[in-house]
Amino acid sequence: MNIKRKNQMFILCYVSFMIALFLEDMAFKMGNIALIVKAIKAVVMVLLVLSAVGKSWKKKEFGWVVFGVLCGALTLLLTGDFFWLIVILIAYVFYDVGEKIIYNVSLQTIVGMSSLTLVLYALGILSDCLTYRTDFSTEARHTLGFVHSACLPLIVFYMMTYCISINRDKRKIGVLAFIGIVLYIICKSRNAMVITVVLLMLVLLLRNERIKNKIKKPFNLICRWIVFACMVFSILPGYLRYKGILLNYWYAFDQVFTNRSMLAASAFQSYGIPIVSTMNYNAYTNTKVYIDGYINNGVVLDSAYMYIVVRYGIAMLLFLWMVLHAYQKKQNISMMEKAAFITVVVANTIDNDMLSYECLPFIIIGIRNLPKIKCKLRISKGRS
C-alpha cells in the first residue's frame, strides 16, 4: 500500500469513526441515531479488516496486532463496545501515518462537525437541551445543539491541544482560548473554562526559555505521574465514602466538586468494582442506582477514570494507564505537548471524554507507542 493510498484509507476510517462518536453528542429532536452510529462503526470495522489483510506485517508488529485485536475483541464480546477494537486496529494498521496528520485530520473533522451542529441547531433540527449542575442548583445552561452544555466549550479546549501538537500557532491558540472563555457566558461550563485558561497560562509560561528551563524537571515529573494521580483522585474518594471511611471529609469534598464522591460511591454500591466487566451499555443505563435516597436508572459519572472502572473494570483502567504512559514517553515530545497532555488527563477527572472523539489522537498515538516502551525497558535491563 503506497503512502498516498494509505493516508486516504486512514482518513476514511478515522473520520468515519470520529463522526460516529460525534453524532452521539448531537441533540437530535427525533429519530434513533444509535442505529446510524452502529452502521458507521460496522463499515469502519470492515474497512479496517480489509486494510489489515492487505498489509504486509513484520513479525513483531504482527504479534502486537494479534494481541491488541484479541483484547479489543474480548472487550467487544463482554461489553458490546466496538471502541477498543476499532482504535487498536486504527493504531496498528496505520502505524506509519504521521502524528501531525492525525492531529490535522482530528482538528478539521471536529471543526466541520461542530459547525454542522451549530447550523442544524440554528435551523431547529437540533435541540437546545438545558442542563443543570449535579449540586441541584437551578441555573440553566445552554447546549447549542449538543447533548450537554460542556460539549462545545470542551471541544474548543481539545482543538487548542491539537494546535499545540501540530505547530504551536500562537494566534490560533489565542483565538481558541478567547472563544472558550466567551462560551462560558452562554454554556456556563466552569470546568471547560478553567482547564482552557490553565492550558493558555502553561503555553505562555513555556514560551519563555528561562522559565521553561527552570521548570523542566518538575514539569517532567508531573507529566510522568499525572495519570496515576488523576486516577487515584477520581476513584479513592468514592471508594472510601462507599466503605464509610472519613465521611465528613467527603461531604466537604463534594461541596467543591459537586457531589462527585457521592455519585462514585453510589456507582460502586450498585455496579460493584469488577476486575473485568461483562456489562453492556443497556445494562449500565438501566441498572437501579440509589443516589442520596433517590432511585435512578444508571448514573452519569463525570470522571472518565471512574466510568472506565465501573463500565469496563480495573483491567481496562490499567490498560488505559499503559496507553497514556506510552504517549508521554514518545520520542521528541516537546514541553508544549506535555502541557497539552497534562491538561487533557486532568480534564478527564471532571469530564468523561477519554473514550470519545476528542481524545482519539492521544489514545491512538499512545497505543502504537506501546511496543517502543517495551523495547526501551529491555534495553535498560540489558545495560544494567
mmCIF file of C-alpha atoms in Angstrom:
data_model
loop_
_atom_site.group_PDB
_atom_site.id
_atom_site.type_symbol
_atom_site.label_atom_id
_atom_site.label_comp_id
_atom_site.label_asym_id
_atom_site.label_seq_id
_atom_site.Cartn_x
_atom_site.Cartn_y
_atom_site.Cartn_z
ATOM 1 C CA MET A 1 0.000 0.000 0.000
ATOM 2 C CA ASN A 2 1.642 3.285 -1.131
ATOM 3 C CA ILE A 3 1.790 6.310 1.193
ATOM 4 C CA LYS A 4 -0.935 8.323 -0.570
ATOM 5 C CA ARG A 5 -3.411 5.438 -0.655
ATOM 6 C CA LYS A 6 -2.575 4.520 2.953
ATOM 7 C CA ASN A 7 -3.265 8.088 4.126
ATOM 8 C CA GLN A 8 -6.532 8.149 2.189
ATOM 9 C CA MET A 9 -7.687 4.896 3.788
ATOM 10 C CA PHE A 10 -6.662 6.206 7.213
ATOM 11 C CA ILE A 11 -8.661 9.402 6.677
ATOM 12 C CA LEU A 12 -11.697 7.410 5.517
ATOM 13 C CA CYS A 13 -11.636 5.094 8.555
ATOM 14 C CA TYR A 14 -10.614 7.685 11.132
ATOM 15 C CA VAL A 15 -13.004 10.446 10.023
ATOM 16 C CA SER A 16 -15.903 7.991 9.785
ATOM 17 C CA PHE A 17 -15.220 6.751 13.306
ATOM 18 C CA MET A 18 -14.916 10.311 14.650
ATOM 19 C CA ILE A 19 -18.240 11.216 13.020
ATOM 20 C CA ALA A 20 -19.912 8.147 14.556
ATOM 21 C CA LEU A 21 -18.729 9.197 18.017
ATOM 22 C CA PHE A 22 -19.603 12.858 17.387
ATOM 23 C CA LEU A 23 -23.185 12.015 16.381
ATOM 24 C CA GLU A 24 -23.752 10.720 19.915
ATOM 25 C CA ASP A 25 -23.121 14.253 21.221
ATOM 26 C CA MET A 26 -25.666 15.885 18.889
ATOM 27 C CA ALA A 27 -29.121 16.564 20.348
ATOM 28 C CA PHE A 28 -31.412 15.315 17.567
ATOM 29 C CA LYS A 29 -35.098 16.030 18.184
ATOM 30 C CA MET A 30 -36.320 12.822 16.557
ATOM 31 C CA GLY A 31 -35.077 9.500 15.197
ATOM 32 C CA ASN A 32 -32.833 6.797 16.601
ATOM 33 C CA ILE A 33 -29.289 7.929 15.880
ATOM 34 C CA ALA A 34 -27.871 4.795 17.594
ATOM 35 C CA LEU A 35 -28.636 2.642 14.528
ATOM 36 C CA ILE A 36 -26.735 5.023 12.237
ATOM 37 C CA VAL A 37 -23.788 5.108 14.673
ATOM 38 C CA LYS A 38 -23.650 1.293 14.785
ATOM 39 C CA ALA A 39 -23.825 1.086 10.988
ATOM 40 C CA ILE A 40 -20.903 3.522 10.580
ATOM 41 C CA LYS A 41 -18.828 1.589 13.127
ATOM 42 C CA ALA A 42 -19.580 -1.681 11.307
ATOM 43 C CA VAL A 43 -18.431 -0.183 7.982
ATOM 44 C CA VAL A 44 -15.249 1.118 9.644
ATOM 45 C CA MET A 45 -14.596 -2.366 11.058
ATOM 46 C CA VAL A 46 -14.924 -3.941 7.595
ATOM 47 C CA LEU A 47 -12.549 -1.352 6.077
ATOM 48 C CA LEU A 48 -10.007 -1.899 8.867
ATOM 49 C CA VAL A 49 -10.113 -5.690 8.474
ATOM 50 C CA LEU A 50 -9.605 -5.372 4.694
ATOM 51 C CA SER A 51 -6.704 -2.958 5.264
ATOM 52 C CA ALA A 52 -5.144 -5.299 7.828
ATOM 53 C CA VAL A 53 -5.404 -8.300 5.482
ATOM 54 C CA GLY A 54 -3.840 -6.340 2.614
ATOM 55 C CA LYS A 55 -0.939 -5.041 4.711
ATOM 56 C CA SER A 56 2.465 -6.753 4.885
ATOM 57 C CA TRP A 57 3.426 -7.185 8.534
ATOM 58 C CA LYS A 58 6.743 -7.651 10.256
ATOM 59 C CA LYS A 59 6.849 -10.489 12.785
ATOM 60 C CA LYS A 60 6.968 -8.255 15.880
ATOM 61 C CA GLU A 61 4.313 -5.891 14.505
ATOM 62 C CA PHE A 62 2.017 -8.810 13.736
ATOM 63 C CA GLY A 63 2.402 -10.133 17.293
ATOM 64 C CA TRP A 64 1.298 -6.815 18.755
ATOM 65 C CA VAL A 65 -1.621 -6.597 16.317
ATOM 66 C CA VAL A 66 -2.834 -10.084 17.251
ATOM 67 C CA PHE A 67 -2.553 -9.290 20.967
ATOM 68 C CA GLY A 68 -4.350 -5.950 20.548
ATOM 69 C CA VAL A 69 -7.113 -7.389 18.384
ATOM 70 C CA LEU A 70 -7.712 -10.206 20.884
ATOM 71 C CA CYS A 71 -8.013 -7.681 23.729
ATOM 72 C CA GLY A 72 -10.348 -5.478 21.681
ATOM 73 C CA ALA A 73 -12.416 -8.457 20.528
ATOM 74 C CA LEU A 74 -12.727 -9.715 24.119
ATOM 75 C CA THR A 75 -13.979 -6.287 25.218
ATOM 76 C CA LEU A 76 -16.481 -6.315 22.346
ATOM 77 C CA LEU A 77 -17.772 -9.774 23.304
ATOM 78 C CA LEU A 78 -18.049 -8.928 27.010
ATOM 79 C CA THR A 79 -19.449 -5.383 26.815
ATOM 80 C CA GLY A 80 -20.733 -4.997 23.247
ATOM 81 C CA ASP A 81 -18.467 -1.962 22.740
ATOM 82 C CA PHE A 82 -16.567 -1.540 19.458
ATOM 83 C CA PHE A 83 -14.411 1.332 20.716
ATOM 84 C CA TRP A 84 -11.266 -0.507 21.814
ATOM 85 C CA LEU A 85 -11.195 -2.918 18.883
ATOM 86 C CA ILE A 86 -11.502 -0.074 16.374
ATOM 87 C CA VAL A 87 -8.885 2.220 17.969
ATOM 88 C CA ILE A 88 -6.397 -0.654 18.325
ATOM 89 C CA LEU A 89 -6.835 -1.566 14.654
ATOM 90 C CA ILE A 90 -6.506 2.072 13.543
ATOM 91 C CA ALA A 91 -3.365 2.454 15.666
ATOM 92 C CA TYR A 92 -1.566 -0.582 14.191
ATOM 93 C CA VAL A 93 -2.976 -0.809 10.642
ATOM 94 C CA PHE A 94 -1.984 2.837 10.047
ATOM 95 C CA TYR A 95 1.120 2.716 12.209
ATOM 96 C CA ASP A 96 3.193 4.747 9.724
ATOM 97 C CA VAL A 97 0.763 7.657 9.405
ATOM 98 C CA GLY A 98 2.436 10.760 10.875
ATOM 99 C CA GLU A 99 1.276 12.257 14.157
ATOM 100 C CA LYS A 100 0.697 15.661 12.577
ATOM 101 C CA ILE A 101 -1.643 14.060 10.043
ATOM 102 C CA ILE A 102 -3.624 12.510 12.915
ATOM 103 C CA TYR A 103 -3.930 15.860 14.697
ATOM 104 C CA ASN A 104 -4.727 17.766 11.489
ATOM 105 C CA VAL A 105 -7.453 15.326 10.467
ATOM 106 C CA SER A 106 -8.851 15.415 14.024
ATOM 107 C CA LEU A 107 -8.887 19.223 14.023
ATOM 108 C CA GLN A 108 -10.543 19.546 10.613
ATOM 109 C CA THR A 109 -13.144 16.882 11.420
ATOM 110 C CA ILE A 110 -14.057 18.368 14.782
ATOM 111 C CA VAL A 111 -14.317 21.879 13.285
ATOM 112 C CA GLY A 112 -16.539 20.582 10.487
ATOM 113 C CA MET A 113 -18.839 18.595 12.782
ATOM 114 C CA SER A 114 -19.082 21.436 15.322
ATOM 115 C CA SER A 115 -20.001 23.888 12.552
ATOM 116 C CA LEU A 116 -22.606 21.430 11.227
ATOM 117 C CA THR A 117 -24.075 21.079 14.729
ATOM 118 C CA LEU A 118 -24.429 24.843 15.148
ATOM 119 C CA VAL A 119 -26.040 25.168 11.694
ATOM 120 C CA LEU A 120 -28.522 22.355 12.430
ATOM 121 C CA TYR A 121 -29.276 23.966 15.792
ATOM 122 C CA ALA A 122 -29.939 27.325 14.094
ATOM 123 C CA LEU A 123 -32.301 25.553 11.641
ATOM 124 C CA GLY A 124 -34.183 23.957 14.536
ATOM 125 C CA ILE A 125 -33.167 20.373 13.719
ATOM 126 C CA LEU A 126 -31.137 20.034 16.921
ATOM 127 C CA SER A 127 -32.388 20.963 20.381
ATOM 128 C CA ASP A 128 -31.015 23.398 22.937
ATOM 129 C CA CYS A 129 -31.076 20.988 25.884
ATOM 130 C CA LEU A 130 -30.955 22.937 29.125
ATOM 131 C CA THR A 131 -28.725 21.176 31.665
ATOM 132 C CA TYR A 132 -28.196 21.678 35.393
ATOM 133 C CA ARG A 133 -25.287 21.049 37.738
ATOM 134 C CA THR A 134 -25.143 17.965 39.981
ATOM 135 C CA ASP A 135 -25.226 20.235 43.057
ATOM 136 C CA PHE A 136 -29.003 20.586 42.476
ATOM 137 C CA SER A 137 -28.705 24.288 41.544
ATOM 138 C CA THR A 138 -31.417 25.817 39.349
ATOM 139 C CA GLU A 139 -29.075 27.641 36.938
ATOM 140 C CA ALA A 140 -29.900 26.518 33.382
ATOM 141 C CA ARG A 141 -27.034 26.052 30.923
ATOM 142 C CA HIS A 142 -27.469 26.128 27.136
ATOM 143 C CA THR A 143 -26.114 23.337 24.912
ATOM 144 C CA LEU A 144 -26.472 24.948 21.419
ATOM 145 C CA GLY A 145 -27.411 21.698 19.697
ATOM 146 C CA PHE A 146 -25.228 19.382 21.776
ATOM 147 C CA VAL A 147 -26.467 16.942 24.425
ATOM 148 C CA HIS A 148 -24.645 18.768 27.234
ATOM 149 C CA SER A 149 -23.577 22.331 27.944
ATOM 150 C CA ALA A 150 -19.935 21.278 28.401
ATOM 151 C CA CYS A 151 -19.601 19.712 24.931
ATOM 152 C CA LEU A 152 -18.824 22.778 22.805
ATOM 153 C CA PRO A 153 -16.527 24.535 25.335
ATOM 154 C CA LEU A 154 -14.562 21.295 25.775
ATOM 155 C CA ILE A 155 -14.338 20.825 22.014
ATOM 156 C CA VAL A 156 -12.670 24.244 21.803
ATOM 157 C CA PHE A 157 -10.236 23.178 24.551
ATOM 158 C CA TYR A 158 -9.306 19.987 22.668
ATOM 159 C CA MET A 159 -8.849 21.988 19.479
ATOM 160 C CA MET A 160 -6.250 24.015 21.398
ATOM 161 C CA THR A 161 -4.398 20.808 22.319
ATOM 162 C CA TYR A 162 -4.374 19.736 18.651
ATOM 163 C CA CYS A 163 -2.976 23.119 17.545
ATOM 164 C CA ILE A 164 -0.237 22.884 20.186
ATOM 165 C CA SER A 165 0.667 19.391 18.967
ATOM 166 C CA ILE A 166 0.702 20.400 15.271
ATOM 167 C CA ASN A 167 2.568 23.692 15.001
ATOM 168 C CA ARG A 168 2.030 25.753 18.194
ATOM 169 C CA ASP A 169 0.500 28.631 16.213
ATOM 170 C CA LYS A 170 0.081 31.250 18.955
ATOM 171 C CA ARG A 171 -2.613 33.150 17.020
ATOM 172 C CA LYS A 172 -4.851 30.087 16.643
ATOM 173 C CA ILE A 173 -4.275 29.089 20.268
ATOM 174 C CA GLY A 174 -5.094 32.606 21.448
ATOM 175 C CA VAL A 175 -8.266 32.823 19.328
ATOM 176 C CA LEU A 176 -9.469 29.417 20.534
ATOM 177 C CA ALA A 177 -8.790 30.367 24.165
ATOM 178 C CA PHE A 178 -10.815 33.564 23.681
ATOM 179 C CA ILE A 179 -13.702 31.602 22.119
ATOM 180 C CA GLY A 180 -13.592 29.128 25.016
ATOM 181 C CA ILE A 181 -13.843 31.931 27.579
ATOM 182 C CA VAL A 182 -16.711 33.609 25.661
ATOM 183 C CA LEU A 183 -18.604 30.301 25.524
ATOM 184 C CA TYR A 184 -18.608 30.261 29.322
ATOM 185 C CA ILE A 185 -21.089 33.160 29.225
ATOM 186 C CA ILE A 186 -23.546 31.014 27.212
ATOM 187 C CA CYS A 187 -22.852 27.450 28.337
ATOM 188 C CA LYS A 188 -21.672 28.148 31.912
ATOM 189 C CA SER A 189 -19.182 25.263 31.819
ATOM 190 C CA ARG A 190 -16.760 26.144 34.624
ATOM 191 C CA ASN A 191 -14.587 23.066 34.139
ATOM 192 C CA ALA A 192 -14.015 23.793 30.448
ATOM 193 C CA MET A 193 -13.220 27.444 31.109
ATOM 194 C CA VAL A 194 -10.774 26.686 33.952
ATOM 195 C CA ILE A 195 -8.887 23.990 32.031
ATOM 196 C CA THR A 196 -8.730 26.266 28.944
ATOM 197 C CA VAL A 197 -7.267 29.134 30.978
ATOM 198 C CA VAL A 198 -4.775 26.762 32.658
ATOM 199 C CA LEU A 199 -3.576 25.464 29.284
ATOM 200 C CA LEU A 200 -3.239 29.011 27.944
ATOM 201 C CA MET A 201 -1.171 30.021 31.001
ATOM 202 C CA LEU A 202 1.113 26.988 30.554
ATOM 203 C CA VAL A 203 1.634 27.851 26.892
ATOM 204 C CA LEU A 204 2.563 31.448 27.795
ATOM 205 C CA LEU A 205 4.976 30.280 30.513
ATOM 206 C CA LEU A 206 6.685 27.746 28.242
ATOM 207 C CA ARG A 207 7.301 30.381 25.578
ATOM 208 C CA ASN A 208 9.790 31.974 27.981
ATOM 209 C CA GLU A 209 13.044 29.984 27.678
ATOM 210 C CA ARG A 210 14.310 30.987 31.133
ATOM 211 C CA ILE A 211 11.120 29.846 32.872
ATOM 212 C CA LYS A 212 10.976 26.775 30.658
ATOM 213 C CA ASN A 213 14.467 25.639 31.723
ATOM 214 C CA LYS A 214 13.715 26.273 35.405
ATOM 215 C CA ILE A 215 10.530 24.195 35.494
ATOM 216 C CA LYS A 216 11.679 21.438 33.122
ATOM 217 C CA LYS A 217 12.500 18.806 35.784
ATOM 218 C CA PRO A 218 9.382 19.274 37.964
ATOM 219 C CA PHE A 219 7.263 19.559 34.814
ATOM 220 C CA ASN A 220 8.580 16.228 33.504
ATOM 221 C CA LEU A 221 7.942 14.648 36.914
ATOM 222 C CA ILE A 222 4.339 15.888 36.887
ATOM 223 C CA CYS A 223 3.874 14.573 33.344
ATOM 224 C CA ARG A 224 5.152 11.144 34.404
ATOM 225 C CA TRP A 225 2.831 10.804 37.408
ATOM 226 C CA ILE A 226 -0.226 12.847 36.411
ATOM 227 C CA VAL A 227 -2.203 9.876 35.071
ATOM 228 C CA PHE A 228 -1.756 7.857 38.268
ATOM 229 C CA ALA A 229 -2.562 10.896 40.438
ATOM 230 C CA CYS A 230 -5.754 11.689 38.497
ATOM 231 C CA MET A 231 -6.926 8.083 38.616
ATOM 232 C CA VAL A 232 -6.443 7.973 42.402
ATOM 233 C CA PHE A 233 -8.117 11.375 42.818
ATOM 234 C CA SER A 234 -11.108 10.207 40.761
ATOM 235 C CA ILE A 235 -11.631 6.809 42.382
ATOM 236 C CA LEU A 236 -10.403 6.949 46.002
ATOM 237 C CA PRO A 237 -12.931 9.487 47.419
ATOM 238 C CA GLY A 238 -15.901 7.484 46.104
ATOM 239 C CA TYR A 239 -14.443 4.180 47.269
ATOM 240 C CA LEU A 240 -13.724 5.454 50.804
ATOM 241 C CA ARG A 241 -17.171 7.022 51.024
ATOM 242 C CA TYR A 242 -18.689 3.734 49.809
ATOM 243 C CA LYS A 243 -16.830 1.969 52.642
ATOM 244 C CA GLY A 244 -17.915 4.628 55.170
ATOM 245 C CA ILE A 245 -14.371 5.892 55.816
ATOM 246 C CA LEU A 246 -13.735 9.618 56.596
ATOM 247 C CA LEU A 247 -17.278 10.565 55.649
ATOM 248 C CA ASN A 248 -17.036 14.129 56.964
ATOM 249 C CA TYR A 249 -14.114 14.822 54.629
ATOM 250 C CA TRP A 250 -16.038 13.575 51.587
ATOM 251 C CA TYR A 251 -19.080 15.697 52.475
ATOM 252 C CA ALA A 252 -16.780 18.729 52.408
ATOM 253 C CA PHE A 253 -15.099 17.419 49.235
ATOM 254 C CA ASP A 254 -18.482 17.331 47.493
ATOM 255 C CA GLN A 255 -19.126 20.967 48.310
ATOM 256 C CA VAL A 256 -16.226 21.826 45.994
ATOM 257 C CA PHE A 257 -16.533 19.015 43.422
ATOM 258 C CA THR A 258 -20.335 18.947 43.055
ATOM 259 C CA ASN A 259 -21.218 15.601 44.656
ATOM 260 C CA ARG A 260 -18.637 13.555 42.784
ATOM 261 C CA SER A 261 -17.773 11.300 45.749
ATOM 262 C CA MET A 262 -21.474 10.681 46.390
ATOM 263 C CA LEU A 263 -22.091 9.686 42.756
ATOM 264 C CA ALA A 264 -18.983 7.476 42.719
ATOM 265 C CA ALA A 265 -19.983 5.753 45.979
ATOM 266 C CA SER A 266 -23.493 5.148 44.579
ATOM 267 C CA ALA A 267 -21.948 3.661 41.427
ATOM 268 C CA PHE A 268 -19.728 1.289 43.442
ATOM 269 C CA GLN A 269 -22.714 0.236 45.531
ATOM 270 C CA SER A 270 -24.889 -0.550 42.501
ATOM 271 C CA TYR A 271 -22.370 -1.845 39.943
ATOM 272 C CA GLY A 272 -19.575 -3.199 42.140
ATOM 273 C CA ILE A 273 -15.862 -2.974 41.291
ATOM 274 C CA PRO A 274 -15.170 -5.664 38.660
ATOM 275 C CA ILE A 275 -11.733 -6.786 37.500
ATOM 276 C CA VAL A 276 -13.186 -7.429 34.043
ATOM 277 C CA SER A 277 -16.730 -6.233 33.370
ATOM 278 C CA THR A 278 -19.347 -8.150 31.369
ATOM 279 C CA MET A 279 -21.853 -5.280 31.411
ATOM 280 C CA ASN A 280 -23.121 -3.825 28.147
ATOM 281 C CA TYR A 281 -24.300 -0.230 27.733
ATOM 282 C CA ASN A 282 -28.004 -1.082 28.123
ATOM 283 C CA ALA A 283 -27.313 -2.819 31.415
ATOM 284 C CA TYR A 284 -25.265 0.180 32.558
ATOM 285 C CA THR A 285 -28.020 2.697 31.790
ATOM 286 C CA ASN A 286 -30.856 0.536 33.174
ATOM 287 C CA THR A 287 -29.283 -0.563 36.468
ATOM 288 C CA LYS A 288 -31.061 0.867 39.510
ATOM 289 C CA VAL A 289 -28.706 3.282 41.263
ATOM 290 C CA TYR A 290 -29.523 4.756 44.678
ATOM 291 C CA ILE A 291 -28.332 8.366 44.921
ATOM 292 C CA ASP A 292 -28.999 10.285 48.129
ATOM 293 C CA GLY A 293 -32.307 8.484 48.751
ATOM 294 C CA TYR A 294 -33.481 8.637 45.127
ATOM 295 C CA ILE A 295 -33.614 5.759 42.636
ATOM 296 C CA ASN A 296 -32.210 6.405 39.152
ATOM 297 C CA ASN A 297 -31.725 4.309 36.028
ATOM 298 C CA GLY A 298 -27.949 4.414 35.635
ATOM 299 C CA VAL A 299 -25.681 7.207 36.794
ATOM 300 C CA VAL A 300 -23.769 9.924 34.936
ATOM 301 C CA LEU A 301 -20.116 9.780 36.009
ATOM 302 C CA ASP A 302 -18.174 12.902 35.105
ATOM 303 C CA SER A 303 -14.777 11.273 35.635
ATOM 304 C CA ALA A 304 -13.527 9.171 32.719
ATOM 305 C CA TYR A 305 -11.468 7.032 35.092
ATOM 306 C CA MET A 306 -14.457 6.272 37.347
ATOM 307 C CA TYR A 307 -16.571 5.454 34.290
ATOM 308 C CA ILE A 308 -13.957 3.047 32.909
ATOM 309 C CA VAL A 309 -13.656 1.183 36.236
ATOM 310 C CA VAL A 310 -17.426 0.761 36.534
ATOM 311 C CA ARG A 311 -18.159 0.109 32.853
ATOM 312 C CA TYR A 312 -15.136 -1.980 31.832
ATOM 313 C CA GLY A 313 -13.341 -2.990 35.039
ATOM 314 C CA ILE A 314 -9.983 -2.482 36.711
ATOM 315 C CA ALA A 315 -8.083 -4.351 33.955
ATOM 316 C CA MET A 316 -9.176 -1.795 31.342
ATOM 317 C CA LEU A 317 -8.191 1.091 33.617
ATOM 318 C CA LEU A 318 -4.690 -0.405 33.888
ATOM 319 C CA PHE A 319 -4.555 -0.748 30.103
ATOM 320 C CA LEU A 320 -5.541 2.908 29.753
ATOM 321 C CA TRP A 321 -2.763 3.854 32.192
ATOM 322 C CA MET A 322 -0.264 1.966 29.988
ATOM 323 C CA VAL A 323 -1.545 3.734 26.860
ATOM 324 C CA LEU A 324 -1.335 7.217 28.382
ATOM 325 C CA HIS A 325 2.077 6.453 29.889
ATOM 326 C CA ALA A 326 3.265 5.355 26.440
ATOM 327 C CA TYR A 327 2.009 8.621 24.947
ATOM 328 C CA GLN A 328 4.035 10.847 27.284
ATOM 329 C CA LYS A 329 7.120 8.667 26.683
ATOM 330 C CA LYS A 330 7.012 9.048 22.900
ATOM 331 C CA GLN A 331 10.133 10.276 21.147
ATOM 332 C CA ASN A 332 10.792 14.018 20.766
ATOM 333 C CA ILE A 333 7.753 15.051 22.792
ATOM 334 C CA SER A 334 8.026 18.771 23.474
ATOM 335 C CA MET A 335 7.249 20.640 26.681
ATOM 336 C CA MET A 336 4.256 22.201 24.925
ATOM 337 C CA GLU A 337 2.890 18.773 24.027
ATOM 338 C CA LYS A 338 3.404 17.665 27.618
ATOM 339 C CA ALA A 339 1.417 20.702 28.784
ATOM 340 C CA ALA A 340 -1.431 19.712 26.451
ATOM 341 C CA PHE A 341 -1.213 16.097 27.648
ATOM 342 C CA ILE A 342 -1.308 17.095 31.343
ATOM 343 C CA THR A 343 -4.389 19.271 30.868
ATOM 344 C CA VAL A 344 -6.173 16.522 28.883
ATOM 345 C CA VAL A 345 -5.513 13.992 31.660
ATOM 346 C CA VAL A 346 -6.678 16.462 34.331
ATOM 347 C CA ALA A 347 -9.755 17.432 32.300
ATOM 348 C CA ASN A 348 -10.886 13.807 32.308
ATOM 349 C CA THR A 349 -11.085 13.737 36.094
ATOM 350 C CA ILE A 350 -14.012 16.153 35.834
ATOM 351 C CA ASP A 351 -15.415 15.397 32.351
ATOM 352 C CA ASN A 352 -15.759 11.990 30.724
ATOM 353 C CA ASP A 353 -14.161 12.393 27.271
ATOM 354 C CA MET A 354 -11.408 9.767 27.272
ATOM 355 C CA LEU A 355 -13.362 7.247 25.194
ATOM 356 C CA SER A 356 -14.837 9.805 22.812
ATOM 357 C CA TYR A 357 -13.778 11.607 19.633
ATOM 358 C CA GLU A 358 -11.883 14.383 21.467
ATOM 359 C CA CYS A 359 -9.190 12.077 22.897
ATOM 360 C CA LEU A 360 -8.772 9.764 19.898
ATOM 361 C CA PRO A 361 -5.371 11.229 18.842
ATOM 362 C CA PHE A 362 -3.891 10.717 22.321
ATOM 363 C CA ILE A 363 -5.263 7.158 22.630
ATOM 364 C CA ILE A 364 -4.158 6.059 19.145
ATOM 365 C CA ILE A 365 -0.653 7.549 19.421
ATOM 366 C CA GLY A 366 -0.296 6.005 22.884
ATOM 367 C CA ILE A 367 -1.355 2.545 21.674
ATOM 368 C CA ARG A 368 1.079 2.489 18.796
ATOM 369 C CA ASN A 369 3.875 3.639 21.101
ATOM 370 C CA LEU A 370 3.376 0.671 23.472
ATOM 371 C CA PRO A 371 5.856 -1.645 21.640
ATOM 372 C CA LYS A 372 8.528 1.087 21.844
ATOM 373 C CA ILE A 373 8.121 1.298 25.637
ATOM 374 C CA LYS A 374 8.690 -2.444 25.877
ATOM 375 C CA CYS A 375 11.838 -2.171 23.752
ATOM 376 C CA LYS A 376 13.192 0.641 25.951
ATOM 377 C CA LEU A 377 12.650 -1.483 29.061
ATOM 378 C CA ARG A 378 14.593 -4.364 27.507
ATOM 379 C CA ILE A 379 17.476 -2.079 26.537
ATOM 380 C CA SER A 380 17.712 -0.590 30.039
ATOM 381 C CA LYS A 381 17.707 -4.069 31.610
ATOM 382 C CA GLY A 382 20.465 -5.184 29.272
ATOM 383 C CA ARG A 383 22.651 -2.243 30.268
ATOM 384 C CA SER A 384 22.199 -2.892 33.964
#
